[in-house]
Short mmCIF file of C-alpha atoms and ligand atoms in Angstrom, two decimals:
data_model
loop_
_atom_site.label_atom_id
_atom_site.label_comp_id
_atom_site.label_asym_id
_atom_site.label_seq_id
_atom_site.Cartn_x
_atom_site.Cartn_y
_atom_site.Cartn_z
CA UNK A 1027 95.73 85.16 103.33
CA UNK A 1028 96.95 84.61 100.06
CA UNK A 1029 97.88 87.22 97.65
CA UNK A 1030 95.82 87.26 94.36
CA UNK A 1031 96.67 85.69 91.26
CA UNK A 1032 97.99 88.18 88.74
CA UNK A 1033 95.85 89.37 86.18
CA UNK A 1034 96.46 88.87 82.70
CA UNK A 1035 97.96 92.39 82.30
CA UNK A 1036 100.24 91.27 85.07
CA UNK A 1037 101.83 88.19 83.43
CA UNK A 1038 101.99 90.02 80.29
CA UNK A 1039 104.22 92.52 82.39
CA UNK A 1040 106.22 89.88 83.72
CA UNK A 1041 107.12 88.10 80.72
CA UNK A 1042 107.71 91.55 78.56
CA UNK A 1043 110.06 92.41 81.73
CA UNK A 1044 111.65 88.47 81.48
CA UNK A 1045 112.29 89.27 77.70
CA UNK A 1046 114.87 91.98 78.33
CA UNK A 1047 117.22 89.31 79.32
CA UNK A 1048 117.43 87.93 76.01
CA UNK A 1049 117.95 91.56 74.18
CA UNK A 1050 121.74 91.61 72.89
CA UNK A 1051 123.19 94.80 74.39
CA UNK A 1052 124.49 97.47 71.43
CA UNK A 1053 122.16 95.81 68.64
CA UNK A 1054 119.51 96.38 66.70
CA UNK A 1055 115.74 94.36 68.18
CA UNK A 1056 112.87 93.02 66.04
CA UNK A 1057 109.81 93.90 67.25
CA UNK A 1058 106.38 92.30 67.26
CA UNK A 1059 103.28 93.41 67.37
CA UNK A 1060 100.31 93.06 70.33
CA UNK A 1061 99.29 93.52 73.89
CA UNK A 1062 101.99 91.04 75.06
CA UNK A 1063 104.68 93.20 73.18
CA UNK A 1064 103.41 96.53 74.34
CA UNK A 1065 104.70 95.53 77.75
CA UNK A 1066 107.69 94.40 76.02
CA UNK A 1067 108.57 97.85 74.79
CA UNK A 1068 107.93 99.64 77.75
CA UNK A 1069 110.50 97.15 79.49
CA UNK A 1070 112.90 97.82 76.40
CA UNK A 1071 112.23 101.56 76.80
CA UNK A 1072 114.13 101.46 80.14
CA UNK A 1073 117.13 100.02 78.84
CA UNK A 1074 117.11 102.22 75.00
CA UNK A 1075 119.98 103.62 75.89
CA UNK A 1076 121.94 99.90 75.85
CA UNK A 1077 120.52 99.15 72.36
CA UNK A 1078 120.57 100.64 69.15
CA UNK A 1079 117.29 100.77 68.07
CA UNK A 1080 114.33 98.55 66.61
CA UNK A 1081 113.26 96.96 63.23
CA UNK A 1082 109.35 96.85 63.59
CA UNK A 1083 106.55 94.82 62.46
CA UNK A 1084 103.58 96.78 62.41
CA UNK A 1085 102.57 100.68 62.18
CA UNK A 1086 101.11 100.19 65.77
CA UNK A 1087 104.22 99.11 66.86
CA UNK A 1088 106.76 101.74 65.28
CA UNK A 1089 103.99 104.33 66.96
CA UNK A 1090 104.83 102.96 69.95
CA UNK A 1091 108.51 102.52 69.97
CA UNK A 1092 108.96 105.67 68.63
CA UNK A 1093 106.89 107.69 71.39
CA UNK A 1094 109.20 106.33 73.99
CA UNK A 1095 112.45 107.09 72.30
CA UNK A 1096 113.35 103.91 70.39
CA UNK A 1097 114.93 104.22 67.04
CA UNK A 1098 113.23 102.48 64.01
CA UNK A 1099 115.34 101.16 61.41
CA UNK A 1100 113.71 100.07 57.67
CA UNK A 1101 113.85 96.44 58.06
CA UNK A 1102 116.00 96.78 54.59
CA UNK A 1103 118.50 98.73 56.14
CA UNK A 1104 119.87 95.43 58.69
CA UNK A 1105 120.72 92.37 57.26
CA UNK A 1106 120.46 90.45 60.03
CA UNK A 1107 118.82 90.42 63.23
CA UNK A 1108 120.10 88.51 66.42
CA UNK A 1109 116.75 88.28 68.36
CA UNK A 1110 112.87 88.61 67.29
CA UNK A 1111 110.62 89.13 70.31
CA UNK A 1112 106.66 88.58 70.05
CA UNK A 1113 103.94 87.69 71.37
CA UNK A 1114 101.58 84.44 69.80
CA UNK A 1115 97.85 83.33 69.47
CA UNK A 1116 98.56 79.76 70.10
CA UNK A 1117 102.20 77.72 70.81
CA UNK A 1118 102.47 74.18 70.79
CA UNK A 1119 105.11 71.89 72.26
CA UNK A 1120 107.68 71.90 68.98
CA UNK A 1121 107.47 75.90 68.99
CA UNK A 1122 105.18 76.26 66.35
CA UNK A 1123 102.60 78.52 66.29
CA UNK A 1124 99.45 80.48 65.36
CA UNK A 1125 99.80 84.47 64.65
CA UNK A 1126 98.01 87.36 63.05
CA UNK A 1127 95.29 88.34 65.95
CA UNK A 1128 96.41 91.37 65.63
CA UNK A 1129 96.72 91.63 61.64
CA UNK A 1130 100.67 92.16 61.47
CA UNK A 1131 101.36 88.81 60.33
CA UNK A 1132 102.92 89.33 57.24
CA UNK A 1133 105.38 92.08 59.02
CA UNK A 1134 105.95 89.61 61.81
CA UNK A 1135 106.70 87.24 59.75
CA UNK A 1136 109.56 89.38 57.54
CA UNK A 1137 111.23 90.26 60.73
CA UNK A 1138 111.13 86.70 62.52
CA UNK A 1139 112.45 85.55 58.95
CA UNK A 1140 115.52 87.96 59.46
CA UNK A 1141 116.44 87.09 62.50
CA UNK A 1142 118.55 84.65 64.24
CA UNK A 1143 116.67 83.49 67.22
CA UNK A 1144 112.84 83.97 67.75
CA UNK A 1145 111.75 84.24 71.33
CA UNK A 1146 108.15 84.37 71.43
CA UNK A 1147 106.67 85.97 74.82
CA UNK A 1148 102.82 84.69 75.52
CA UNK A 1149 100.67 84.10 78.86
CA UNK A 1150 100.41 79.66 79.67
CA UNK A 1151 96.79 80.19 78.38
CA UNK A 1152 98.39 80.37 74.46
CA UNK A 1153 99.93 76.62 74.95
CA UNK A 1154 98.25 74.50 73.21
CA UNK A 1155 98.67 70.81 71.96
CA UNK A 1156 97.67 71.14 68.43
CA UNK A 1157 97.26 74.22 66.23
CA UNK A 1158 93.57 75.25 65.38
CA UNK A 1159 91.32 76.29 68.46
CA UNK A 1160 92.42 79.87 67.59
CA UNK A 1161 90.84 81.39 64.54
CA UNK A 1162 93.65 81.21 61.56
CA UNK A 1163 94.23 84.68 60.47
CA UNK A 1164 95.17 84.67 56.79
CA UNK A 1165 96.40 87.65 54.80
CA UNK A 1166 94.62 87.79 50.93
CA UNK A 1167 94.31 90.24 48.11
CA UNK A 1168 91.45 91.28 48.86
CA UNK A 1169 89.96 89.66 44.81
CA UNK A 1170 90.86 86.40 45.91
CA UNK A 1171 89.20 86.14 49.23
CA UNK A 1172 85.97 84.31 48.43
CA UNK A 1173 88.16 81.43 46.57
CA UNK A 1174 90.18 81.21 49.08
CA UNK A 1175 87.29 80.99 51.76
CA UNK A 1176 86.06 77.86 49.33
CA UNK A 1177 89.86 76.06 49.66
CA UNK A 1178 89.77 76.26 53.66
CA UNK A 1179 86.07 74.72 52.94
CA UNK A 1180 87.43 71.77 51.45
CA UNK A 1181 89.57 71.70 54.42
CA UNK A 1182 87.11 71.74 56.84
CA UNK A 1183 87.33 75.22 57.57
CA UNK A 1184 84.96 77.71 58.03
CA UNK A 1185 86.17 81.65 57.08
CA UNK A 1186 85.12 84.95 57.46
CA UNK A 1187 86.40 87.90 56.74
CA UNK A 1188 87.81 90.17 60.02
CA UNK A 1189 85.74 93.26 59.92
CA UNK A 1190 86.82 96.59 61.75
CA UNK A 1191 83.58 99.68 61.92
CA UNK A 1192 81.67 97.14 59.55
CA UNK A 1193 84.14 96.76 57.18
CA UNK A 1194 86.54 94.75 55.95
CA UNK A 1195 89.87 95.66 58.31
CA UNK A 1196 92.91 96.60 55.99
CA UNK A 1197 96.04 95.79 57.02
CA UNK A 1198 99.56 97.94 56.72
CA UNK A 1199 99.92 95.89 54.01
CA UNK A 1200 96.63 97.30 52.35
CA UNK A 1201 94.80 93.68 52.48
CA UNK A 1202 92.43 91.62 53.73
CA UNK A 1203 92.25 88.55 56.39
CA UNK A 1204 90.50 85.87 57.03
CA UNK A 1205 89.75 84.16 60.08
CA UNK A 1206 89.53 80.49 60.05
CA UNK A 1207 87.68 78.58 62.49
CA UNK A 1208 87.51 74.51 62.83
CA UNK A 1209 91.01 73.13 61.68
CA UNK A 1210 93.36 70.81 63.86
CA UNK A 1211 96.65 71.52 62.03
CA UNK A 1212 98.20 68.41 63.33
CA UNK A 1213 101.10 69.05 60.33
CA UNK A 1214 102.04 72.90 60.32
CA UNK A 1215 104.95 72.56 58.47
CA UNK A 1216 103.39 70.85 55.84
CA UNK A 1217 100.11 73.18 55.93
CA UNK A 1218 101.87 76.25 55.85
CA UNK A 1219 103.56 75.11 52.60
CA UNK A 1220 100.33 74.08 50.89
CA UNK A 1221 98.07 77.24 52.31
CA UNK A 1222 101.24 79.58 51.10
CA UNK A 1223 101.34 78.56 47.76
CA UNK A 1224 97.44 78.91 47.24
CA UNK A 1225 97.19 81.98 44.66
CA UNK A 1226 95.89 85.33 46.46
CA UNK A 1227 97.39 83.76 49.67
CA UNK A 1228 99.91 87.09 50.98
CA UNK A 1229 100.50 84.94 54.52
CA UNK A 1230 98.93 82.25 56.42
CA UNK A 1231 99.38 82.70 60.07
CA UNK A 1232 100.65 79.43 61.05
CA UNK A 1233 104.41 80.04 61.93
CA UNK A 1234 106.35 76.53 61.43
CA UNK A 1235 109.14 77.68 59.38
CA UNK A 1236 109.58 80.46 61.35
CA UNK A 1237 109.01 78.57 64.75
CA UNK A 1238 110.21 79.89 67.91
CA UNK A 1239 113.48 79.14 69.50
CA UNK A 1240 112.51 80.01 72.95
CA UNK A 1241 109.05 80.30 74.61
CA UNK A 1242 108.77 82.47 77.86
CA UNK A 1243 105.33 81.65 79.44
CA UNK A 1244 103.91 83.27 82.19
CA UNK A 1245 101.79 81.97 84.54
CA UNK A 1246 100.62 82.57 88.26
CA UNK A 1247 104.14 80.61 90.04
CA UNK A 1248 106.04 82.87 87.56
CA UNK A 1249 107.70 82.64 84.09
CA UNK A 1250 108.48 79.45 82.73
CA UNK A 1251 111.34 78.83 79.21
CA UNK A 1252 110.75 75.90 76.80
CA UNK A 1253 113.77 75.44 74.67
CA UNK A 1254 112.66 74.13 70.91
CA UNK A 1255 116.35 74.20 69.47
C1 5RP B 114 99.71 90.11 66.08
C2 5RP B 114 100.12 88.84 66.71
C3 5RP B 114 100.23 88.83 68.19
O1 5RP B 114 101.54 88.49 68.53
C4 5RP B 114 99.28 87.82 68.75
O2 5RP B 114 97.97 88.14 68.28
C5 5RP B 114 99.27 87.84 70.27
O3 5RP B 114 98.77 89.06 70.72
P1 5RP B 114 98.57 89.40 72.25
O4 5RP B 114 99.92 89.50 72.86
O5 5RP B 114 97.82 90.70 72.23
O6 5RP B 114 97.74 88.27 72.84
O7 5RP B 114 100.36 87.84 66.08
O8 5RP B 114 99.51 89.99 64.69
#
């Protein structure tokens, strides 16, 4: 008979287990943020004695690191970072890709900026061809949200803002995001420039200057590496 397929939980095991090989020994991690990186740090957890410590990019995050012994370093306190580790909402085939599902995006993306190399860790279900079948999260200030909404209309877009206990979720960052439903983003470079420099705009969650180096994707036969460069 053969054995089940893994459940989700499972590959997101695997891959936050596969991840560890790509953590330099004696230095300081960045952290993401998500289910995907939970496993992460309770794989990292088994080696904190081998590494210094953590710069983190979310409350939920430093919670969790710091319950199971990691040191958390302010992310001014380390110039530069030699790995970023996190999870992703969508990945396509240059490494670019779609973040914020869980609201850290701004955070992530200050601690992807700082570092060197940015291995993102997902499940083969986040691979996508083009950018857009996931909701864009967008950070705002909170008085510019319904302009904002009216830009990603123009667009094609349709927004809404993410609600938590009916109403409006508030980030760590003490603002607001939108979800953005119906765009192809078949230039993210390009998009993230434009959508970044919209006034009230704190982060878009499309990660193309930030891309990731290295994608570990787990699947059923086991985990697979693309290589972006
Ligand atoms: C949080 C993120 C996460 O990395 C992304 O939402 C993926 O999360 P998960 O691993 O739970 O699927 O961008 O802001």
């Amino acid at each position: 008979m053969n054995a089940p397929a893994p459940t989700q939980d499972e590959l997101k095991a695997m891959v936050g287990q596969a991840a560890l090989a790509y953590v330099p020994r004696g230095e300081i991690v960045g952290v993401g943020t998500g289910s995907t990186v939970n496993k992460f740090i309770e794989a990292l957890a088994t080696i904190k004695g081998e590494i210094r410590g953590a710069v983190s990019s979310s409350v939920a995050s430093t919670e969790r690191l710091r319950a199971l012994g990691i040191e958390v370093f302010d992310s001014n306190a380390v110039d530069e970072l030699a790995v970023y580790i996190d999870g992703a909402d969508e990945i396509d085939g240059r490494g670019f890709m779609v973040k914020g599902g869980g609201a850290a995006l701004t955070r992530e993306k200050i601690v992807a900026a700082q570092s060197r190399r940015f291995v993102c860790i997902a499940d083969a279900s986040k691979r996508v061809d083009v950018l857009g079948a996931f909701p864009l999260p967008v950070e705002v200030i909170p008085m510019a949200a319904r302009r904002i909404m009216r830009q990603f209309a123009a667009l094609g877009g349709v927004a809404q803002v993410r609600e938590k206990d009916g109403a409006p979720l508030v980030t760590d960052n003490g603002q607001h995001i939108l979800d953005v439903s119906g765009l192809a983003i078949a230039d993210p470079l390009g998009f993230e420039s434009e959508v970044n420099q919209w006034p009230g705009v704190v982060t878009v969650g499309v990660f193309a200057h930030q891309k990731a180096d290295v994608c570990l994707l787990a699947a059923p036969q086991g985990v697979q590496t693309l290589s972006f460069g």
